[in-house]
Short mmCIF file of N, CA and C and ligand atoms in Angstrom, two decimals:
data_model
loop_
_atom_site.label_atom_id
_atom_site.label_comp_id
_atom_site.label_asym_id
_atom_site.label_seq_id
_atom_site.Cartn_x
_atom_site.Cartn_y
_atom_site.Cartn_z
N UNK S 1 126.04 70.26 153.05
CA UNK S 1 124.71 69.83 152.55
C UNK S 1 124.67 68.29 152.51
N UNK S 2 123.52 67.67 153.32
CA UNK S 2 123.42 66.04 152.94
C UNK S 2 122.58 65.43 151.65
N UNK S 3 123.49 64.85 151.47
CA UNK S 3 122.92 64.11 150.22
C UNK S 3 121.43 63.15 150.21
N UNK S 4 120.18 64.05 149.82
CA UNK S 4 119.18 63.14 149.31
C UNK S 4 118.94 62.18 149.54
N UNK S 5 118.72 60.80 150.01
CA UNK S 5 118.15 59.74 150.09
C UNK S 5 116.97 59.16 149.97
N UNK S 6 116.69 58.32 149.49
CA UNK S 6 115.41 57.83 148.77
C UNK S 6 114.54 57.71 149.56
N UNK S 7 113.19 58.16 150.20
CA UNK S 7 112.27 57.88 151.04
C UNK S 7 112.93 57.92 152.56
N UNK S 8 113.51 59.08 152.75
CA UNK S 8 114.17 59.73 153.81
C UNK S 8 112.87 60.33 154.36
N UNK S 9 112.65 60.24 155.60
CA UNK S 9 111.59 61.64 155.84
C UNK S 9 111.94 62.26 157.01
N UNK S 10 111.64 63.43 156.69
CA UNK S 10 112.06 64.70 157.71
C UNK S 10 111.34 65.03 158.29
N UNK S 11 111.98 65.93 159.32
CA UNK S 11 111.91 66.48 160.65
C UNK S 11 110.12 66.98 160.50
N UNK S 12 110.09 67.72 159.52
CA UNK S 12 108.12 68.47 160.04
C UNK S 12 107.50 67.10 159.73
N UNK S 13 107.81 66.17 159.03
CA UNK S 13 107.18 64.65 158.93
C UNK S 13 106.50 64.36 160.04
N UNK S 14 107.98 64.13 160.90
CA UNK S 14 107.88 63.39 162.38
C UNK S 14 107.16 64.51 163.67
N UNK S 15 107.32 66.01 162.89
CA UNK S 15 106.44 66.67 164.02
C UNK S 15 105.11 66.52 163.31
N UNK S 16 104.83 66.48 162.23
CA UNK S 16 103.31 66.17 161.87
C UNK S 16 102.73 64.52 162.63
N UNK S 17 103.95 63.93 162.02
CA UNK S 17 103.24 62.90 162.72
C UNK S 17 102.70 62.67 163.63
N UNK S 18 104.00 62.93 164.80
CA UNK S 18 103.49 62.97 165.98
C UNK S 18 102.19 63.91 166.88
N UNK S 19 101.70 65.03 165.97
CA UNK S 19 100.64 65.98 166.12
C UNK S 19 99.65 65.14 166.25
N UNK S 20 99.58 64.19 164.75
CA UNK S 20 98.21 63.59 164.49
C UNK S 20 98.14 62.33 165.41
N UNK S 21 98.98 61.22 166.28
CA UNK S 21 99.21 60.23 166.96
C UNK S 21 99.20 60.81 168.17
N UNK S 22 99.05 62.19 168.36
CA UNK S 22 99.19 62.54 169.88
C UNK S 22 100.32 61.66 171.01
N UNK S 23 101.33 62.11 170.24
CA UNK S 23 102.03 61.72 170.67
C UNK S 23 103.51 62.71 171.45
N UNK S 24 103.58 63.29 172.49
CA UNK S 24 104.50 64.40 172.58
C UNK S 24 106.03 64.24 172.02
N UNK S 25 106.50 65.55 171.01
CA UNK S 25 107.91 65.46 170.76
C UNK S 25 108.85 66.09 171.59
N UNK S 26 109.17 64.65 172.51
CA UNK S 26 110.39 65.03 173.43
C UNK S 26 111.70 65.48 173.02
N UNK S 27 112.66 66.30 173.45
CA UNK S 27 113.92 66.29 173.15
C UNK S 27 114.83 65.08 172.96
N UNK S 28 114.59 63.82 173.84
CA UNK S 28 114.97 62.79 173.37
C UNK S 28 114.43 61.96 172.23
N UNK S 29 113.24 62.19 171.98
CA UNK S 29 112.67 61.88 170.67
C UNK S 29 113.06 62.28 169.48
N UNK S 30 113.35 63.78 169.69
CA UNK S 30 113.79 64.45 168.53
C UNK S 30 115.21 64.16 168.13
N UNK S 31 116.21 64.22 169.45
CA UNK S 31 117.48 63.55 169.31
C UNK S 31 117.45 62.46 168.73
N UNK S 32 116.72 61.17 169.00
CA UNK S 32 117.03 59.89 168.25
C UNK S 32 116.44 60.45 166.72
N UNK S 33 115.36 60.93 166.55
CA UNK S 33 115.37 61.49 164.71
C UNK S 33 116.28 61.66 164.69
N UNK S 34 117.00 62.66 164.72
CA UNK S 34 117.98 63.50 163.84
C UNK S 34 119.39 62.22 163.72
N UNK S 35 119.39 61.84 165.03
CA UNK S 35 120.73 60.68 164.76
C UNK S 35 119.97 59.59 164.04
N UNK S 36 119.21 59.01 163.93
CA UNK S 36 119.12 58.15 163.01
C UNK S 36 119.08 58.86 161.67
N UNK S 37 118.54 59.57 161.14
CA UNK S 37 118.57 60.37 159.87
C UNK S 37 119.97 60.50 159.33
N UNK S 38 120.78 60.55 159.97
CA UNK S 38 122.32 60.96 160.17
C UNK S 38 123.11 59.52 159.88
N UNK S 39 122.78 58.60 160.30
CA UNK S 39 123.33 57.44 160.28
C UNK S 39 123.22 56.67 158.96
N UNK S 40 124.36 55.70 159.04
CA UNK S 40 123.85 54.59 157.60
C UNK S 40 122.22 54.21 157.61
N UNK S 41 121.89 53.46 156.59
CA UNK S 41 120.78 53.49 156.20
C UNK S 41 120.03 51.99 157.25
N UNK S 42 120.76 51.47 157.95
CA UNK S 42 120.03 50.27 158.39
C UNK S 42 120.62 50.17 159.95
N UNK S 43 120.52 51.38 160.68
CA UNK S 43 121.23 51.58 161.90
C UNK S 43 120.37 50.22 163.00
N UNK S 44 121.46 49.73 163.89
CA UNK S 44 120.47 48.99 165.01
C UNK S 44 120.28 50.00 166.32
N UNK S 45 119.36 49.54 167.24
CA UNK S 45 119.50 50.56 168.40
C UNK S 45 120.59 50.71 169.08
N UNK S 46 121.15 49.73 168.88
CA UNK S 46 122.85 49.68 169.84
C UNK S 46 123.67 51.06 169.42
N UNK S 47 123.48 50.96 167.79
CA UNK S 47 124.50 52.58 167.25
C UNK S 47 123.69 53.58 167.36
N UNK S 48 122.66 53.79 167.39
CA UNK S 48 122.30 55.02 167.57
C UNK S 48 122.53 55.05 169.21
N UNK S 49 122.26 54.28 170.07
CA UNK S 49 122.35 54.59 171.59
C UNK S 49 124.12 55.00 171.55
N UNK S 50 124.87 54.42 170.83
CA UNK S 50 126.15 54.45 171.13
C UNK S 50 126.31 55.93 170.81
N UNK S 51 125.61 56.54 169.38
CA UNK S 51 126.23 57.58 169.33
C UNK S 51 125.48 59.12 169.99
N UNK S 52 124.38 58.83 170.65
CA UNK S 52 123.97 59.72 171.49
C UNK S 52 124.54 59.74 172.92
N UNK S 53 125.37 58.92 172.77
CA UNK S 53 125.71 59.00 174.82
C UNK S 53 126.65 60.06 174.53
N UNK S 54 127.32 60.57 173.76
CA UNK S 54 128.20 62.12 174.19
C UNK S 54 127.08 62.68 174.58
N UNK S 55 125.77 62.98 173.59
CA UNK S 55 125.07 64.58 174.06
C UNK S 55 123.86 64.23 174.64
N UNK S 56 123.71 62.38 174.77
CA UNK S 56 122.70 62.36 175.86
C UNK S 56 123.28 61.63 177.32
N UNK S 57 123.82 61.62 177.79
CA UNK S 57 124.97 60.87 178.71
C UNK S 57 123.61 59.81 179.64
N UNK S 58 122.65 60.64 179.95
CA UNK S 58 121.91 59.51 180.44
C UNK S 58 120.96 58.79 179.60
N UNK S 59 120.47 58.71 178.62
CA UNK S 59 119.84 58.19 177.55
C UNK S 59 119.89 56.54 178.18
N UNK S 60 118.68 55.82 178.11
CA UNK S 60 119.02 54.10 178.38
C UNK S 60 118.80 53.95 176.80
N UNK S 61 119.15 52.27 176.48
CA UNK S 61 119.09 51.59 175.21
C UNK S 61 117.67 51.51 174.98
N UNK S 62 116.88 51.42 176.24
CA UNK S 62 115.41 51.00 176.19
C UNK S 62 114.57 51.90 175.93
N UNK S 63 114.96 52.91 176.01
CA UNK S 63 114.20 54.61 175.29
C UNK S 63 114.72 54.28 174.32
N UNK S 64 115.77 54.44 173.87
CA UNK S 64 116.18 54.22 171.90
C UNK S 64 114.80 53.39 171.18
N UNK S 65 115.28 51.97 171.96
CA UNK S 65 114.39 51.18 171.44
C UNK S 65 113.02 51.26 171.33
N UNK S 66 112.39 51.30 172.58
CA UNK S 66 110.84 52.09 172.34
C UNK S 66 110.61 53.29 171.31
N UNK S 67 111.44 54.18 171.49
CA UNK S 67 111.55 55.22 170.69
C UNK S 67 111.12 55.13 169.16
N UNK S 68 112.09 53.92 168.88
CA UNK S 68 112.38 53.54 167.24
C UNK S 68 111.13 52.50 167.02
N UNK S 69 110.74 51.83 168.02
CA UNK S 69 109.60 51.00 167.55
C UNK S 69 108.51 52.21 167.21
N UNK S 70 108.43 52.99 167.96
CA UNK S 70 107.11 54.08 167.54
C UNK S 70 107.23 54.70 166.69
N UNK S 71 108.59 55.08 166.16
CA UNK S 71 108.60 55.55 164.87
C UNK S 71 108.37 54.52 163.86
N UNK S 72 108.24 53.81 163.91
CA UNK S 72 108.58 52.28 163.05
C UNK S 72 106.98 52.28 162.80
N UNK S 73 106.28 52.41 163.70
CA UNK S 73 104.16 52.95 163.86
C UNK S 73 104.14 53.86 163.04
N UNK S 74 104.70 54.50 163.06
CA UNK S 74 104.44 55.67 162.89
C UNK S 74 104.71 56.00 160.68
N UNK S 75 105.33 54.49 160.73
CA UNK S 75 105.70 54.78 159.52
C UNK S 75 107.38 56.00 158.99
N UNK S 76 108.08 56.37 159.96
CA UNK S 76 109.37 56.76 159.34
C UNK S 76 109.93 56.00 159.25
N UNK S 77 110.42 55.17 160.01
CA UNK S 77 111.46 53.77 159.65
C UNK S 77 110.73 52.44 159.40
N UNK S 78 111.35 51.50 159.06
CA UNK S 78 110.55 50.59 159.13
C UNK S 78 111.90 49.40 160.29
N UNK S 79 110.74 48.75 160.68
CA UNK S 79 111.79 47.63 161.24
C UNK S 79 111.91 46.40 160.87
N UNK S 80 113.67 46.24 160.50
CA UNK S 80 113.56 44.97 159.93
C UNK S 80 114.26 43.72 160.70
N UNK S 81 114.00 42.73 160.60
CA UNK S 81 114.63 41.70 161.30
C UNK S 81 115.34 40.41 160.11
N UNK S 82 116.59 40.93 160.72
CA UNK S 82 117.32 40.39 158.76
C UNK S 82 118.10 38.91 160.01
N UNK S 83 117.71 38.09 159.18
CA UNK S 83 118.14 36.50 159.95
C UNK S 83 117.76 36.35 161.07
N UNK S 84 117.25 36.82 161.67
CA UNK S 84 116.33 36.72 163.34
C UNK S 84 117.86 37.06 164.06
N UNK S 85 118.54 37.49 163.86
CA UNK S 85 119.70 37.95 164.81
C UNK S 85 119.71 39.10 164.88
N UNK S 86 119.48 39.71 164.19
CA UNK S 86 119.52 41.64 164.61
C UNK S 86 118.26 42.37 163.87
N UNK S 87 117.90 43.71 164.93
CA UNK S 87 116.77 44.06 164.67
C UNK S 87 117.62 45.26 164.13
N UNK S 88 117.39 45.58 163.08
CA UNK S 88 117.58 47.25 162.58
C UNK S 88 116.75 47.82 161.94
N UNK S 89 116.77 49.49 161.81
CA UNK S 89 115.99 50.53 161.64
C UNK S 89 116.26 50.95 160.33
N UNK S 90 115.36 50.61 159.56
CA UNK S 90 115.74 50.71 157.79
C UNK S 90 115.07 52.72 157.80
N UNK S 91 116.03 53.34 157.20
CA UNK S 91 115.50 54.93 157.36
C UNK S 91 114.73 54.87 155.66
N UNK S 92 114.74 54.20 154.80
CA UNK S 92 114.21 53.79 153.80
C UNK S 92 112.49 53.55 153.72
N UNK S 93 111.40 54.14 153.73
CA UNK S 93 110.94 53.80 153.91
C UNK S 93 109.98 53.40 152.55
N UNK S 94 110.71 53.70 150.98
CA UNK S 94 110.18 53.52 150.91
C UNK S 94 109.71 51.63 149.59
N UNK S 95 109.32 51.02 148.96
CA UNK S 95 109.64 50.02 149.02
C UNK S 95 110.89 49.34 148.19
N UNK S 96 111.60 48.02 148.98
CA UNK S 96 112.63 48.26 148.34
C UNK S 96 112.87 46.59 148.82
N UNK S 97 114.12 45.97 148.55
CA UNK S 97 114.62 44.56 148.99
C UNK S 97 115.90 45.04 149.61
N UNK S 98 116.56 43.90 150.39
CA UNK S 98 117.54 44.15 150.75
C UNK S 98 118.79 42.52 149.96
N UNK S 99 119.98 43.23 150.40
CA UNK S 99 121.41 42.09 150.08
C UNK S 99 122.31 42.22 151.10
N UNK S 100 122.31 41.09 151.54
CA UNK S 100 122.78 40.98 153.06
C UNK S 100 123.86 40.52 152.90
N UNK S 101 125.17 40.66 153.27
CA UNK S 101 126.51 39.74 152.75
C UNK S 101 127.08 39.24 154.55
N UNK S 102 126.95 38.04 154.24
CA UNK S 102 126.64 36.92 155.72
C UNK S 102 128.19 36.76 156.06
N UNK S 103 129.07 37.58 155.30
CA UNK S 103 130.57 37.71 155.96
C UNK S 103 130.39 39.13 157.13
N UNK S 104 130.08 40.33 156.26
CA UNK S 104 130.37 41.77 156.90
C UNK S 104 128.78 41.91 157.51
N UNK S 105 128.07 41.34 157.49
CA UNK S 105 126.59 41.64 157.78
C UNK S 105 125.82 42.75 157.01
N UNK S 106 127.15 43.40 155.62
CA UNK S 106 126.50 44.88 155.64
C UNK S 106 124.95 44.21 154.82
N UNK S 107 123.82 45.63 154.76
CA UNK S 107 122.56 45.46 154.11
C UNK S 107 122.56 46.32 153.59
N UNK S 108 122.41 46.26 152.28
CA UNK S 108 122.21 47.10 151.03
C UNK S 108 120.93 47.23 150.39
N UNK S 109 120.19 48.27 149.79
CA UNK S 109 119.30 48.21 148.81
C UNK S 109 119.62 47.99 148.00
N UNK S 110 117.84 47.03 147.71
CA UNK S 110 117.58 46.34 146.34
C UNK S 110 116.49 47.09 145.67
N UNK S 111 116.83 47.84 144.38
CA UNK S 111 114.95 48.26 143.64
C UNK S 111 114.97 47.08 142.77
N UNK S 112 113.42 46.54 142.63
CA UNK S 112 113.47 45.61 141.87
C UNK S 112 111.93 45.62 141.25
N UNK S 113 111.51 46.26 140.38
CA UNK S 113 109.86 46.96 139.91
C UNK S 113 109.73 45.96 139.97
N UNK S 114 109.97 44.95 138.80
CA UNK S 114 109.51 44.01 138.40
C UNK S 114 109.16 42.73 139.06
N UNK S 115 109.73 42.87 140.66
CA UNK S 115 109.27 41.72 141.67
C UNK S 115 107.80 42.19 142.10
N UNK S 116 107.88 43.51 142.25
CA UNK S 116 106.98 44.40 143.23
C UNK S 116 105.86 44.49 142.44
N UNK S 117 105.94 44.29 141.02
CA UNK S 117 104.60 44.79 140.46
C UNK S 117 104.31 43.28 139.61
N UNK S 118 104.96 42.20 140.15
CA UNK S 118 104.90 40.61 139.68
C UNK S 118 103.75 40.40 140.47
N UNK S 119 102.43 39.19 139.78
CA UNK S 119 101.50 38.50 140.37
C UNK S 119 101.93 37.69 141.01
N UNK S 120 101.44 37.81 142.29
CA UNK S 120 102.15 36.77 143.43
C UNK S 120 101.81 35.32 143.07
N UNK S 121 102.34 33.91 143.71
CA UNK S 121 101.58 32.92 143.59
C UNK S 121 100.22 32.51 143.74
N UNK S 122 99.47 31.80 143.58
CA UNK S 122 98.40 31.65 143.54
C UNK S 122 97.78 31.06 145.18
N UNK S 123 99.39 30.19 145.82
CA UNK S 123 98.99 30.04 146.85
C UNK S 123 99.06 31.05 147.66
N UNK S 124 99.94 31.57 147.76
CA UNK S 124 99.96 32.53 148.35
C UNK S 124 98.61 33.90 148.48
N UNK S 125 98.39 34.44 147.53
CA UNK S 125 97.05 34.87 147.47
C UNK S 125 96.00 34.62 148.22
N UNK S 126 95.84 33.25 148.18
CA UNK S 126 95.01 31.73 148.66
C UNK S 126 95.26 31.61 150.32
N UNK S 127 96.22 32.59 151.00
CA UNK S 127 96.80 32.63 152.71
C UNK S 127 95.82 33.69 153.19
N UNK S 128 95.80 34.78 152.37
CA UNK S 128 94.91 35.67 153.39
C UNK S 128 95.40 37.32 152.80
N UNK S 129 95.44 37.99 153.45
CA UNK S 129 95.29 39.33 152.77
C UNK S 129 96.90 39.96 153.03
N UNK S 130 97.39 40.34 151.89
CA UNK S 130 98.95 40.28 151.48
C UNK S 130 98.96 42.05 152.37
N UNK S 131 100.23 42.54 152.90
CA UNK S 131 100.07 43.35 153.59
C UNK S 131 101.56 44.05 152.97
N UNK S 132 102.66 43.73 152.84
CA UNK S 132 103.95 43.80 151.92
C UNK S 132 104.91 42.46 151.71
N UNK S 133 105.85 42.64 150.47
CA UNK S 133 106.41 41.14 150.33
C UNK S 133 107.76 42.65 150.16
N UNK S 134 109.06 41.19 151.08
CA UNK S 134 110.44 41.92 151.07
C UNK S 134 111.26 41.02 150.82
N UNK S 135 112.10 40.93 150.28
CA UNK S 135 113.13 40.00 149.15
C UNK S 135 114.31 40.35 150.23
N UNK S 136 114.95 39.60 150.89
CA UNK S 136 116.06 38.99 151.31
C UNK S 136 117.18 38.29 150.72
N UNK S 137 117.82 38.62 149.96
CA UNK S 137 119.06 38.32 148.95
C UNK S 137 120.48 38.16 150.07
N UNK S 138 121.15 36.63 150.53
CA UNK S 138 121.82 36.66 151.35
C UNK S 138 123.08 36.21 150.09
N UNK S 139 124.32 36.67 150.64
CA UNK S 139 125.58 36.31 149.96
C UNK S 139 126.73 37.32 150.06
N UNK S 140 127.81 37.16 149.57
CA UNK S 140 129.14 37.50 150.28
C UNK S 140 129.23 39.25 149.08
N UNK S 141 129.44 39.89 149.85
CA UNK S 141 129.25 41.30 148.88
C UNK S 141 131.07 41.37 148.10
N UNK S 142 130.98 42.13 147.14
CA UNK S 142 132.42 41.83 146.68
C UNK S 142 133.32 42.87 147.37
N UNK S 143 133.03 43.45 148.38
CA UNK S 143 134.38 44.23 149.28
C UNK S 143 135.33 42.79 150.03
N UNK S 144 134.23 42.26 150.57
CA UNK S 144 134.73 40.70 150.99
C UNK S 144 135.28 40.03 150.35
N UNK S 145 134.63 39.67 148.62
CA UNK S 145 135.34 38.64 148.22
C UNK S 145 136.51 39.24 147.70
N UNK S 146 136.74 40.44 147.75
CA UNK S 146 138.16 41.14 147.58
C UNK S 146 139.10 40.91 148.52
N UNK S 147 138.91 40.95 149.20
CA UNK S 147 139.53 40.48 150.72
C UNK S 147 140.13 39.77 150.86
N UNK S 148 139.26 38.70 150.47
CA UNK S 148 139.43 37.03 150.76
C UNK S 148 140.78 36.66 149.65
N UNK S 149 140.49 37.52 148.59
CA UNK S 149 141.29 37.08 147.50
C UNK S 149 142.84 37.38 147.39
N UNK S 150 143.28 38.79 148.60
CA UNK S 150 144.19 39.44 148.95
C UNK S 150 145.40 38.27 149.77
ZN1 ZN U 201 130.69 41.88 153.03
ZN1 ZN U 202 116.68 49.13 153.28
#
């Protein structure tokens, strides 16, 4: 049995979804669901392509990727771009911050009500019509600074 995850969404999700987007659910479509669902929580396309080449042997990176951007439309994943160096597929969808530790790269969730339900600045407001705000917390996670200390 897999363990629960917070704003996980499943399989009749993504066939509803795709019903209402008219969008057909290919076998390779459905394959990248289920492996990303399966994966850590902030997979890039590189690991999920890596780990479908046993049972998809011809699969390209560029179907992954298209793939995951439309789910990303579609609202199951979201896509994040953490330091403009890597694009990954947050299976989280639903709102949350992240903590990035700039040794291991890992990305962790952040809940934080009290940012999320804070009055924004005034300038900000004052830019144009707010659409979501995501908190980026960069620093060394303590598996590392354990490490370091060894
Ligand atoms: Zn680390
Ligand atoms: Zn996340």
């Amino acid at each position: 049995m897999e363990i629960e995850k917070p704003g996980k969404q499943h399989l009749h999700q993504l066939k509803q979804l795709c019903n209402d987007a008219g969008i057909k659910l290919t076998h390779q479509r459905l394959e990248i669901f289920r492996e990303l669902m399966s994966v850590s929580d902030h997979p890039s396309a590189e690991l999920i392509h890596k780990r479908l080449h046993k049972r998809l042997p011809t699969i390209a990176i560029d179907t992954v990727y298209r793939t995951l951007t439309t789910f990303d439309e579609l609202g199951l994943v979201k896509k994040l771009h953490i330091m403009n160096e890597r694009t990954l597929f947050d299976t989280n969808v639903t709102i949350h911050h992240h903590f990035i530790c700039s040794h291991c790269k890992k990305v962790t969730d952040i809940y934080w009500s009290d940012l999320d339900n804070s009055k924004l600045p005034e300038m900000v407001e004052g830019m144009g019509k707010i659409q979501s705000r995501h908190l980026e917390i960069h620093g060394v996670c303590n598996d590392c600074l354990h490490k370091s200390e060894e």
